[in-house]
Amino acid sequence: MHPSWPDLPPERLHRLLRAMPKAELHVHVEGTLEPELIFKLARRNGVVLTYASVGALRAAYAFTDLQSFLDIYYAGTSVLCTEQDFFDMAWAYLERAAADKVVHAEIFFDPQTHTGRGVPFATVIQGLEHACRRAHSELGVSAKLILCFLRHLSEAEALATLDEALPWQHHFIGVGLDSSELGHPPEKFARVFARARERGLHVVAHAGEEGPPEYIRSALDVLKAERIDHGVRCIEDPDLVARLARERVPLTVCPLSNVKLGVFASLARHNLPALLDAGLCVTVNSDDPAYFGGYLNQNLVETFAALPVLNTRQAWQLASNSFDASFATDSEKTRWREALDAAFARA
Ligand code: HPA
Ligand code: ZN
């Protein structure tokens, strides 16, 4: 149960949202690649971009749905070639996350986007892992990696990727499933996820962003997902909502992403309050912040500004949920919960 913190006026509430310690559980590292860094890496690697300037690239970020975003997102990754490039991308995100008082981040990466262009898996994972290690020692941020399979590719390609990744298992904590959801249900990857679970990896999956509630059910029943990424369409199925609440399955919700990709018409229409009211373990996350207009604190502040029904108790609940839903140790969770309560007591 959460303490009953008194409501605060907007300015103080927004300050508290920014200052409170929090975990980020749904961020794609390739989605943190800012246009400025895309151009810097293109110059460094001699990659020719089809956009003339940072401004022209940013102007192309007008998405209508998930696929229209993914086309530009995958094009942006063409500048990532060396271990240093992967380090620089992840480090820039981690510095930004630390500024948002993120104390723990579980970061998705899409190896197939890179191995498919001839970049060795080792190059990708070593660059990212180096940034995570340095974030812990220099920024005090605990950072872990989750390998995502691209669901628009085949089961065989996912199995080959898992085989290639397993020698590096000490560098990542779990597997996930992302990319084009419709037409690619979770069950397509049943054997891949079974093998990952046998190796002791955590399991999460994107489901119910554009796809129907049945995809959330099969992510749970077939893949044995421990968390659902997005999951907002669960609201269409009251039995599923009841199950998610009963089993305390976390949903990693990404409000700015949902609006940019047309899942909701506006933040004011987002179902976050309904999901919280239903007793679900919901968290707020940034998804692809370089593309969707904001990092974690921006997601929190804009969402709370658009939905006045959200106040101090919901802020505490979301941060508390982010620790509960994480794959961190119990002692880390206890430490972060104490810091959370201290931040609220000061507010
Ligand atoms: N959905 C599916 N795939 C993705 C996303 C997303 O929101 N972001 C990056 N890859
Ligand atoms: Zn995502």
PDB file of C-alpha atoms in Angstrom, residues 5-22 272 276 296-319 340 343-344 346-347:
ATOM      1  CA  TRP A   5       0.702  11.828   0.395  1.00  0.00           C
ATOM      2  CA  PRO A   6      -1.242  15.101   0.146  1.00  0.00           C
ATOM      3  CA  ASP A   7      -1.969  16.555  -3.298  1.00  0.00           C
ATOM      4  CA  LEU A   8       0.503  19.206  -4.439  1.00  0.00           C
ATOM      5  CA  PRO A   9      -0.028  22.172  -6.783  1.00  0.00           C
ATOM      6  CA  PRO A  10       1.255  21.501 -10.335  1.00  0.00           C
ATOM      7  CA  GLU A  11       4.612  23.256 -10.045  1.00  0.00           C
ATOM      8  CA  ARG A  12       5.609  21.387  -6.863  1.00  0.00           C
ATOM      9  CA  LEU A  13       4.230  18.119  -8.215  1.00  0.00           C
ATOM     10  CA  HIS A  14       6.275  18.473 -11.400  1.00  0.00           C
ATOM     11  CA  ARG A  15       9.391  19.286  -9.357  1.00  0.00           C
ATOM     12  CA  LEU A  16       8.806  16.134  -7.326  1.00  0.00           C
ATOM     13  CA  LEU A  17       8.280  14.027 -10.479  1.00  0.00           C
ATOM     14  CA  ARG A  18      11.670  15.233 -11.723  1.00  0.00           C
ATOM     15  CA  ALA A  19      13.462  14.800  -8.391  1.00  0.00           C
ATOM     16  CA  MET A  20      12.118  11.402  -7.325  1.00  0.00           C
ATOM     17  CA  PRO A  21      14.366   8.376  -7.869  1.00  0.00           C
ATOM     18  CA  LYS A  22      12.972   6.020 -10.517  1.00  0.00           C
ATOM     19  CA  LEU A 272      -2.837   5.453 -17.658  1.00  0.00           C
ATOM     20  CA  LEU A 276      -3.688   2.544 -12.222  1.00  0.00           C
ATOM     21  CA  LEU A 296      11.585   9.917 -18.787  1.00  0.00           C
ATOM     22  CA  ASN A 297      10.940  13.087 -16.785  1.00  0.00           C
ATOM     23  CA  GLN A 298       9.356  14.742 -19.808  1.00  0.00           C
ATOM     24  CA  ASN A 299       7.020  11.743 -20.138  1.00  0.00           C
ATOM     25  CA  LEU A 300       6.048  12.029 -16.480  1.00  0.00           C
ATOM     26  CA  VAL A 301       5.588  15.797 -16.363  1.00  0.00           C
ATOM     27  CA  GLU A 302       3.661  16.075 -19.645  1.00  0.00           C
ATOM     28  CA  THR A 303       1.409  13.148 -18.726  1.00  0.00           C
ATOM     29  CA  PHE A 304       0.624  14.543 -15.273  1.00  0.00           C
ATOM     30  CA  ALA A 305       0.036  18.019 -16.777  1.00  0.00           C
ATOM     31  CA  ALA A 306      -2.433  16.573 -19.295  1.00  0.00           C
ATOM     32  CA  LEU A 307      -4.229  14.367 -16.755  1.00  0.00           C
ATOM     33  CA  PRO A 308      -5.001  16.390 -13.596  1.00  0.00           C
ATOM     34  CA  VAL A 309      -6.503  13.293 -11.949  1.00  0.00           C
ATOM     35  CA  LEU A 310      -2.885  12.173 -11.478  1.00  0.00           C
ATOM     36  CA  ASN A 311      -1.250  13.654  -8.372  1.00  0.00           C
ATOM     37  CA  THR A 312       1.213  12.838  -5.589  1.00  0.00           C
ATOM     38  CA  ARG A 313      -0.077   9.359  -4.770  1.00  0.00           C
ATOM     39  CA  GLN A 314       0.092   8.272  -8.391  1.00  0.00           C
ATOM     40  CA  ALA A 315       3.588   9.752  -8.719  1.00  0.00           C
ATOM     41  CA  TRP A 316       4.748   7.699  -5.735  1.00  0.00           C
ATOM     42  CA  GLN A 317       2.949   4.620  -7.031  1.00  0.00           C
ATOM     43  CA  LEU A 318       4.569   4.848 -10.474  1.00  0.00           C
ATOM     44  CA  ALA A 319       8.077   5.198  -9.041  1.00  0.00           C
ATOM     45  CA  LEU A 340      11.867   7.439  -2.842  1.00  0.00           C
ATOM     46  CA  ALA A 343      12.207  12.465  -1.636  1.00  0.00           C
ATOM     47  CA  PHE A 344       8.469  12.532  -0.916  1.00  0.00           C
ATOM     48  CA  ARG A 346      11.081  16.456   1.583  1.00  0.00           C
ATOM     49  CA  ALA A 347       8.561  17.651  -1.026  1.00  0.00           C
TER      50      ALA A 347
END
